[in-house]
Amino acid sequence: MDRHPLGTLGETQAARLHARLRGRTFDQTHSSDLSRAARTAELTRPGQPLTLDARLRELNFGQFEGVTTDDAQRDPAYHDWQRDPWTLPAPGGGESLAQVGERLRDWADELLPGRVIAFTHGAAIRALLCDLFDWPARSVPGYVLPFNYQLAHTSLTTLTRTQGRWTLLTYNDHAHLEES
């Protein structure tokens, strides 16, 4: 299932994030149990306790897992799913984006108070934000997911929760990836 290890570029990006976060403290470090996210967490927060949680996984694309968008677009089942990927599960045992948002919200709602850093995946983050803030999921031509807002790898999206209410502080902050 987890066939996508972190590559050289990902390791470089994690090293830059590590440098950026140097001196910041976190009470908890969580990560998806998929290797790319877990390795990024290990490189960014070396020696820190790490909680792996399957709820932080990327969207399960079902029969389209590991398939290029071009190849998926040749399958009529892909087009059926793309009519409403927010509520329709991906064919072949996959998930809907609403399911992803709900599982990430369940994870977030269980967090203990304190500063938490979590390492997860792009569609998972965007599905959580749609779930938390009722953001619309709209079709984007040529892109498999209905989000018109992108995320850079290792970018920081910062949320705070006060009295049960979530606030988005930063989205897709990737200043550490800019060339110096």
XYZ file of N, CA and C in Angstrom:
540
model
N 0.816 -1.200 0.000
C 0.000 0.000 0.000
C 0.858 1.260 0.000
N 1.849 1.323 0.875
C 2.664 2.524 0.992
C 3.885 2.369 0.096
N 3.710 2.704 -1.172
C 4.758 2.475 -2.162
C 5.528 3.743 -2.512
N 5.371 4.784 -1.744
C 5.963 6.068 -2.128
C 6.873 6.599 -1.018
N 8.121 6.121 -0.944
C 9.022 6.635 0.089
C 9.409 8.091 -0.190
N 9.893 8.744 0.836
C 10.343 10.121 0.708
C 11.623 10.135 -0.120
N 11.672 10.972 -1.126
C 12.837 11.055 -1.995
C 13.831 12.106 -1.523
N 14.842 12.336 -2.325
C 15.898 13.289 -1.999
C 15.342 14.701 -1.830
N 14.460 15.125 -2.740
C 13.865 16.460 -2.622
C 13.076 16.572 -1.322
N 12.300 15.554 -0.988
C 11.533 15.563 0.255
C 12.424 15.654 1.481
N 13.547 14.959 1.450
C 14.482 15.036 2.569
C 15.083 16.437 2.690
N 15.377 17.057 1.560
C 15.892 18.430 1.567
C 14.845 19.384 2.133
N 13.602 19.223 1.710
C 12.528 20.077 2.220
C 12.335 19.874 3.725
N 12.418 18.633 4.186
C 12.289 18.348 5.623
C 13.433 18.991 6.407
N 14.649 18.959 5.843
C 15.789 19.593 6.508
C 15.571 21.101 6.621
N 15.005 21.701 5.590
C 14.719 23.144 5.644
C 13.641 23.455 6.676
N 12.640 22.598 6.760
C 11.598 22.789 7.775
C 12.190 22.615 9.172
N 13.059 21.637 9.330
C 13.735 21.433 10.617
C 14.480 22.707 11.034
N 15.225 23.287 10.107
C 15.970 24.513 10.403
C 15.016 25.645 10.777
N 13.916 25.734 10.068
C 12.954 26.807 10.349
C 12.320 26.658 11.735
N 12.075 25.430 12.140
C 11.396 25.189 13.415
C 12.354 25.085 14.598
N 13.642 25.165 14.337
C 14.632 25.064 15.411
C 14.302 26.082 16.498
N 14.290 25.600 17.720
C 13.998 26.470 18.853
C 12.522 26.515 19.235
N 11.659 26.062 18.352
C 10.230 26.007 18.698
C 9.947 24.708 19.437
N 9.086 24.796 20.425
C 8.750 23.604 21.191
C 7.321 23.166 20.872
N 7.123 21.867 20.911
C 5.811 21.275 20.690
C 5.578 20.242 21.785
N 4.358 20.198 22.278
C 4.005 19.225 23.313
C 3.767 17.842 22.729
N 3.353 17.800 21.481
C 3.051 16.531 20.827
C 3.465 16.604 19.359
N 3.953 15.478 18.844
C 4.261 15.356 17.425
C 3.499 14.150 16.902
N 2.651 14.390 15.899
C 1.834 13.333 15.299
C 2.172 13.237 13.816
N 1.959 12.049 13.262
C 2.179 11.863 11.833
C 1.267 10.770 11.301
N 0.951 10.914 10.033
C 0.376 9.809 9.281
C 1.339 8.640 9.410
N 0.794 7.434 9.360
C 1.670 6.262 9.417
C 2.234 5.890 8.046
N 1.912 6.655 7.013
C 2.503 6.408 5.703
C 3.939 6.951 5.697
N 4.808 6.267 4.979
C 6.244 6.497 5.110
C 6.693 7.913 4.784
N 6.113 8.559 3.769
C 6.567 9.914 3.415
C 6.372 10.875 4.577
N 5.190 10.852 5.156
C 4.900 11.767 6.267
C 5.710 11.393 7.506
N 5.783 10.108 7.817
C 6.525 9.677 9.009
C 8.005 10.030 8.891
N 8.581 9.829 7.713
C 10.001 10.169 7.515
C 10.211 11.682 7.604
N 9.288 12.456 7.055
C 9.379 13.913 7.172
C 9.346 14.325 8.639
N 8.471 13.709 9.420
C 8.393 14.008 10.854
C 9.700 13.662 11.558
N 10.260 12.508 11.240
C 11.517 12.084 11.874
C 12.656 13.053 11.551
N 12.722 13.511 10.310
C 13.787 14.432 9.904
C 13.582 15.838 10.471
N 12.331 16.235 10.621
C 12.018 17.575 11.106
C 12.120 17.665 12.624
N 11.754 16.596 13.309
C 11.715 16.581 14.773
C 12.565 15.417 15.296
N 13.861 15.362 14.941
C 14.682 14.199 15.319
C 14.759 14.017 16.832
N 14.619 12.762 17.230
C 14.730 12.432 18.645
C 13.507 12.736 19.476
N 12.468 13.289 18.858
C 11.248 13.623 19.601
C 10.264 12.453 19.527
N 9.500 12.226 20.589
C 8.482 11.164 20.524
C 7.499 11.459 19.389
N 7.151 10.427 18.649
C 6.284 10.563 17.478
C 5.122 9.598 17.595
N 3.913 10.127 17.483
C 2.711 9.300 17.487
C 2.243 9.118 16.050
N 2.254 7.875 15.568
C 1.752 7.574 14.230
C 0.260 7.277 14.322
N -0.502 7.834 13.395
C -1.955 7.662 13.433
C -2.481 7.513 12.014
N -3.140 6.403 11.740
C -3.682 6.126 10.403
C -4.748 7.141 9.998
N -5.349 7.824 10.963
C -6.366 8.821 10.612
C -5.764 10.018 9.881
N -4.448 10.185 9.936
C -3.782 11.285 9.248
C -3.344 10.907 7.835
N -3.746 9.743 7.376
C -3.383 9.291 6.033
C -4.016 10.151 4.946
N -3.417 10.045 3.764
C -3.949 10.683 2.559
C -5.273 10.011 2.177
N -6.020 10.670 1.325
C -7.228 10.100 0.734
C -6.915 8.734 0.149
N -7.782 7.755 0.417
C -7.663 6.441 -0.220
C -8.331 6.549 -1.582
N -7.522 6.498 -2.636
C -8.012 6.658 -3.999
C -8.616 5.381 -4.577
N -8.738 4.321 -3.785
C -9.348 3.085 -4.260
C -8.605 2.516 -5.448
N -9.343 2.190 -6.504
C -8.718 1.582 -7.686
C -7.778 2.534 -8.405
N -7.794 3.812 -8.056
C -6.909 4.785 -8.700
C -5.642 5.052 -7.886
N -5.471 4.320 -6.801
C -4.258 4.459 -5.984
C -3.036 4.123 -6.835
N -2.097 5.062 -6.917
C -0.869 4.827 -7.675
C -1.010 4.963 -9.184
N -2.191 5.383 -9.648
C -2.458 5.528 -11.085
C -2.314 7.005 -11.446
N -1.712 7.295 -12.570
C -1.594 8.698 -12.986
C -2.974 9.258 -13.321
N -3.102 10.563 -13.224
C -4.369 11.207 -13.575
C -4.731 10.921 -15.022
N -3.754 10.955 -15.920
C -4.017 10.661 -17.340
C -4.603 9.267 -17.518
N -4.032 8.277 -16.827
C -4.554 6.911 -16.926
C -5.938 6.797 -16.286
N -6.113 7.449 -15.141
C -7.413 7.393 -14.467
C -8.507 7.998 -15.337
N -8.179 9.056 -16.076
C -9.187 9.733 -16.898
C -9.675 8.875 -18.063
N -8.993 7.790 -18.345
C -9.446 6.865 -19.393
C -10.523 5.905 -18.885
N -10.745 5.914 -17.587
C -11.694 4.983 -16.961
C -13.020 5.706 -16.698
N -14.142 5.178 -17.221
C -15.440 5.822 -16.970
C -15.771 5.937 -15.474
N -15.291 5.005 -14.658
C -15.556 5.060 -13.217
C -14.931 6.305 -12.591
N -13.816 6.740 -13.129
C -13.162 7.953 -12.647
C -14.078 9.158 -12.862
N -14.656 9.261 -14.028
C -15.528 10.401 -14.336
C -16.793 10.367 -13.484
N -17.308 9.171 -13.222
C -18.468 9.057 -12.328
C -18.111 9.589 -10.940
N -16.945 9.197 -10.438
C -16.498 9.653 -9.114
C -16.266 11.158 -9.108
N -15.684 11.685 -10.167
C -15.335 13.097 -10.223
C -16.558 14.018 -10.279
N -17.728 13.474 -10.551
C -18.935 14.306 -10.504
C -19.161 14.852 -9.102
N -18.760 14.073 -8.072
C -18.927 14.535 -6.696
C -17.989 13.777 -5.756
N -16.665 14.018 -5.840
C -15.735 13.289 -4.973
C -15.869 13.673 -3.497
N -16.603 14.754 -3.233
C -16.813 15.121 -1.832
C -17.693 14.084 -1.144
N -18.721 13.594 -1.823
C -19.623 12.641 -1.172
C -19.497 11.221 -1.715
N -19.023 11.061 -2.946
C -18.887 9.718 -3.514
C -17.513 9.135 -3.170
N -17.475 7.916 -2.643
C -16.171 7.281 -2.407
C -15.495 6.970 -3.734
N -14.168 7.037 -3.733
C -13.422 6.633 -4.923
C -13.737 5.168 -5.215
N -13.953 4.813 -6.485
C -14.302 3.435 -6.831
C -13.239 2.447 -6.375
N -13.684 1.247 -6.085
C -12.747 0.198 -5.711
C -12.313 0.258 -4.260
N -13.226 0.672 -3.377
C -12.913 0.669 -1.952
C -12.254 1.925 -1.434
N -12.304 3.003 -2.186
C -11.698 4.261 -1.748
C -12.610 5.052 -0.834
N -12.205 6.284 -0.575
C -12.935 7.166 0.323
C -13.485 8.367 -0.419
N -14.482 8.994 0.177
C -14.911 10.311 -0.272
C -14.083 11.342 0.489
N -14.026 12.539 -0.043
C -13.311 13.604 0.660
C -13.997 13.961 1.976
N -15.316 13.832 2.028
C -16.032 14.078 3.286
C -15.572 13.088 4.350
N -15.365 11.832 3.975
C -14.882 10.833 4.933
C -13.487 11.198 5.449
N -12.632 11.690 4.555
C -11.289 12.100 4.960
C -11.389 13.264 5.944
N -12.198 14.273 5.621
C -12.371 15.409 6.518
C -12.891 14.985 7.879
N -13.842 14.055 7.887
C -14.415 13.588 9.159
C -13.379 12.846 9.991
N -12.558 11.996 9.356
C -11.575 11.249 10.156
C -10.488 12.179 10.706
N -10.121 13.203 9.932
C -9.151 14.154 10.467
C -9.760 15.019 11.560
N -11.019 15.376 11.419
C -11.676 16.139 12.487
C -11.761 15.288 13.760
N -12.076 14.000 13.609
C -12.098 13.115 14.780
C -10.746 13.126 15.485
N -9.667 13.034 14.690
C -8.322 13.079 15.255
C -8.103 14.413 15.968
N -8.406 15.507 15.310
C -8.168 16.834 15.875
C -8.983 17.064 17.143
N -10.222 16.588 17.148
C -11.074 16.789 18.315
C -10.578 16.024 19.540
N -9.773 14.982 19.320
C -9.242 14.189 20.433
C -7.921 14.723 20.974
N -7.349 15.717 20.332
C -6.050 16.226 20.776
C -6.137 16.824 22.176
N -5.090 16.573 22.937
C -4.980 17.190 24.250
C -4.553 18.636 24.063
N -4.832 19.496 25.028
C -4.388 20.890 24.922
C -2.870 20.965 24.798
N -2.401 21.996 24.140
C -0.970 22.216 23.982
C -0.615 22.447 22.529
N 0.688 22.656 22.296
C 1.191 22.885 20.935
C 1.441 21.537 20.279
N 0.789 21.331 19.144
C 0.879 20.065 18.423
C 1.392 20.349 17.019
N 2.299 19.514 16.546
C 2.695 19.561 15.148
C 2.311 18.215 14.548
N 1.687 18.277 13.368
C 1.230 17.056 12.706
C 1.745 17.026 11.278
N 2.126 15.851 10.839
C 2.637 15.632 9.488
C 1.639 14.740 8.766
N 1.005 15.313 7.743
C -0.024 14.594 7.015
C 0.140 14.900 5.534
N -0.939 14.859 4.781
C -0.879 14.915 3.320
C -1.807 16.011 2.795
N -1.542 16.454 1.563
C -2.237 17.596 0.996
C -3.750 17.474 0.939
N -4.260 16.390 0.371
C -5.719 16.250 0.286
C -6.328 16.122 1.672
N -5.609 15.491 2.590
C -6.117 15.339 3.954
C -6.247 16.700 4.634
N -5.228 17.544 4.474
C -5.280 18.883 5.071
C -6.437 19.674 4.476
N -6.552 19.653 3.161
C -7.612 20.439 2.514
C -8.994 19.904 2.862
N -9.143 18.586 2.965
C -10.441 18.017 3.359
C -10.789 18.423 4.793
N -9.790 18.435 5.676
C -10.038 18.879 7.047
C -10.491 20.332 7.069
N -9.808 21.189 6.315
C -10.183 22.606 6.297
C -11.587 22.798 5.733
N -11.921 22.059 4.691
C -13.292 22.134 4.152
C -14.295 21.715 5.215
N -13.963 20.659 5.961
C -14.855 20.167 7.008
C -14.977 21.181 8.148
N -13.864 21.713 8.603
C -13.882 22.640 9.736
C -14.565 23.967 9.413
N -14.331 24.477 8.185
C -14.754 25.838 7.856
C -15.824 25.905 6.775
N -16.371 24.764 6.398
C -17.401 24.706 5.349
C -16.935 25.349 4.052
N -15.660 25.163 3.717
C -15.154 25.651 2.439
C -15.736 24.821 1.312
N -16.004 25.422 0.186
C -16.562 24.651 -0.934
C -15.493 23.799 -1.609
N -15.915 22.649 -2.064
C -15.058 21.797 -2.886
C -15.572 21.939 -4.317
N -14.759 22.529 -5.173
C -15.172 22.784 -6.558
C -14.272 22.023 -7.510
N -14.825 21.633 -8.605
C -14.064 20.937 -9.627
C -13.004 21.866 -10.225
N -11.810 21.330 -10.413
C -10.710 22.071 -11.011
C -10.250 21.293 -12.240
N -10.422 21.832 -13.439
C -10.040 21.101 -14.647
C -8.583 20.645 -14.609
N -8.375 19.370 -14.933
C -7.036 18.818 -14.992
C -6.450 18.431 -13.647
N -7.214 18.585 -12.572
C -6.717 18.230 -11.247
C -7.681 17.241 -10.629
N -7.144 16.186 -10.043
C -7.966 15.087 -9.558
C -8.865 15.463 -8.382
N -8.494 16.462 -7.611
C -9.270 16.823 -6.430
C -9.921 18.189 -6.583
N -11.084 18.372 -5.972
C -11.833 19.620 -6.170
C -11.404 20.749 -5.245
N -10.140 21.099 -5.304
C -9.631 22.187 -4.482
C -8.931 23.180 -5.390
N -9.303 24.428 -5.294
C -8.619 25.431 -6.103
C -7.545 26.142 -5.297
N -7.115 25.527 -4.219
C -6.033 26.056 -3.395
C -5.044 24.927 -3.168
N -3.808 25.178 -3.525
C -2.764 24.158 -3.484
C -1.935 24.271 -2.207
N -1.157 23.229 -1.950
C -0.250 23.190 -0.809
C 1.128 22.755 -1.275
N 2.152 23.460 -0.839
C 3.526 23.025 -1.097
C 3.887 21.917 -0.112
N 4.739 21.007 -0.550
C 5.216 19.966 0.357
C 5.969 20.620 1.506
N 5.754 20.138 2.701
C 6.320 20.629 3.979
C 5.868 22.041 4.335
N 4.829 22.540 3.674
C 4.312 23.854 4.063
C 3.652 23.757 5.434
N 3.523 24.900 6.078
C 2.896 24.976 7.392
C 1.493 25.552 7.253
N 0.544 24.839 7.781
C -0.820 25.325 7.925
C -1.079 25.310 9.427
N -1.408 26.453 9.971
C -1.494 26.600 11.422
C -2.927 26.866 11.840
N -3.388 26.064 12.777
C -4.731 26.191 13.336
C -4.628 26.382 14.836
N -5.616 27.043 15.399
C -5.731 27.134 16.847
C -7.172 26.808 17.222
N -7.328 26.241 18.405
C -8.673 25.925 18.885
C -8.865 26.595 20.238
N -9.892 27.423 20.320
C -10.228 28.120 21.553
C -11.689 27.848 21.856
N -11.936 27.282 23.016
C -13.299 26.952 23.445
C -14.033 26.154 22.372
N -13.333 25.185 21.773
C -13.941 24.303 20.786
C -14.078 24.889 19.396
N -13.654 26.115 19.203
C -13.774 26.783 17.899
C -12.404 26.864 17.227
N -12.351 26.411 15.974
C -11.103 26.394 15.215
C -10.932 27.701 14.445
N -9.691 28.174 14.393
C -9.324 29.358 13.614
C -8.101 29.009 12.778
N -8.132 29.388 11.511
C -6.999 29.189 10.620
C -6.093 30.410 10.723
N -4.831 30.190 11.123
C -3.873 31.284 11.274
C -2.982 31.435 10.049
N -2.488 30.329 9.516
C -1.671 30.368 8.300
C -2.063 29.199 7.405
N -1.886 29.398 6.103
C -2.166 28.345 5.130
C -1.039 28.323 4.102
N -0.468 27.153 3.893
C 0.537 26.951 2.852
C 1.753 27.873 3.021
N 2.173 28.074 4.254
C 3.350 28.896 4.515
C 4.583 28.044 4.197
N 5.254 28.393 3.130
C 6.427 27.617 2.703
C 7.662 28.505 2.508
N 7.776 29.513 3.365
C 8.915 30.429 3.272
C 10.250 29.702 3.398
N 10.270 28.587 4.147
C 11.522 27.832 4.305
C 11.973 27.155 3.013
N 11.114 27.088 2.028
C 11.473 26.468 0.763
C 11.995 27.464 -0.267
N 11.834 28.745 0.034
C 12.308 29.783 -0.886
C 13.820 29.791 -0.893
N 14.386 30.013 -2.063
C 15.846 30.084 -2.186
C 16.366 31.298 -1.433
N 17.478 31.103 -0.701
C 18.043 32.251 0.015
C 19.109 32.921 -0.798
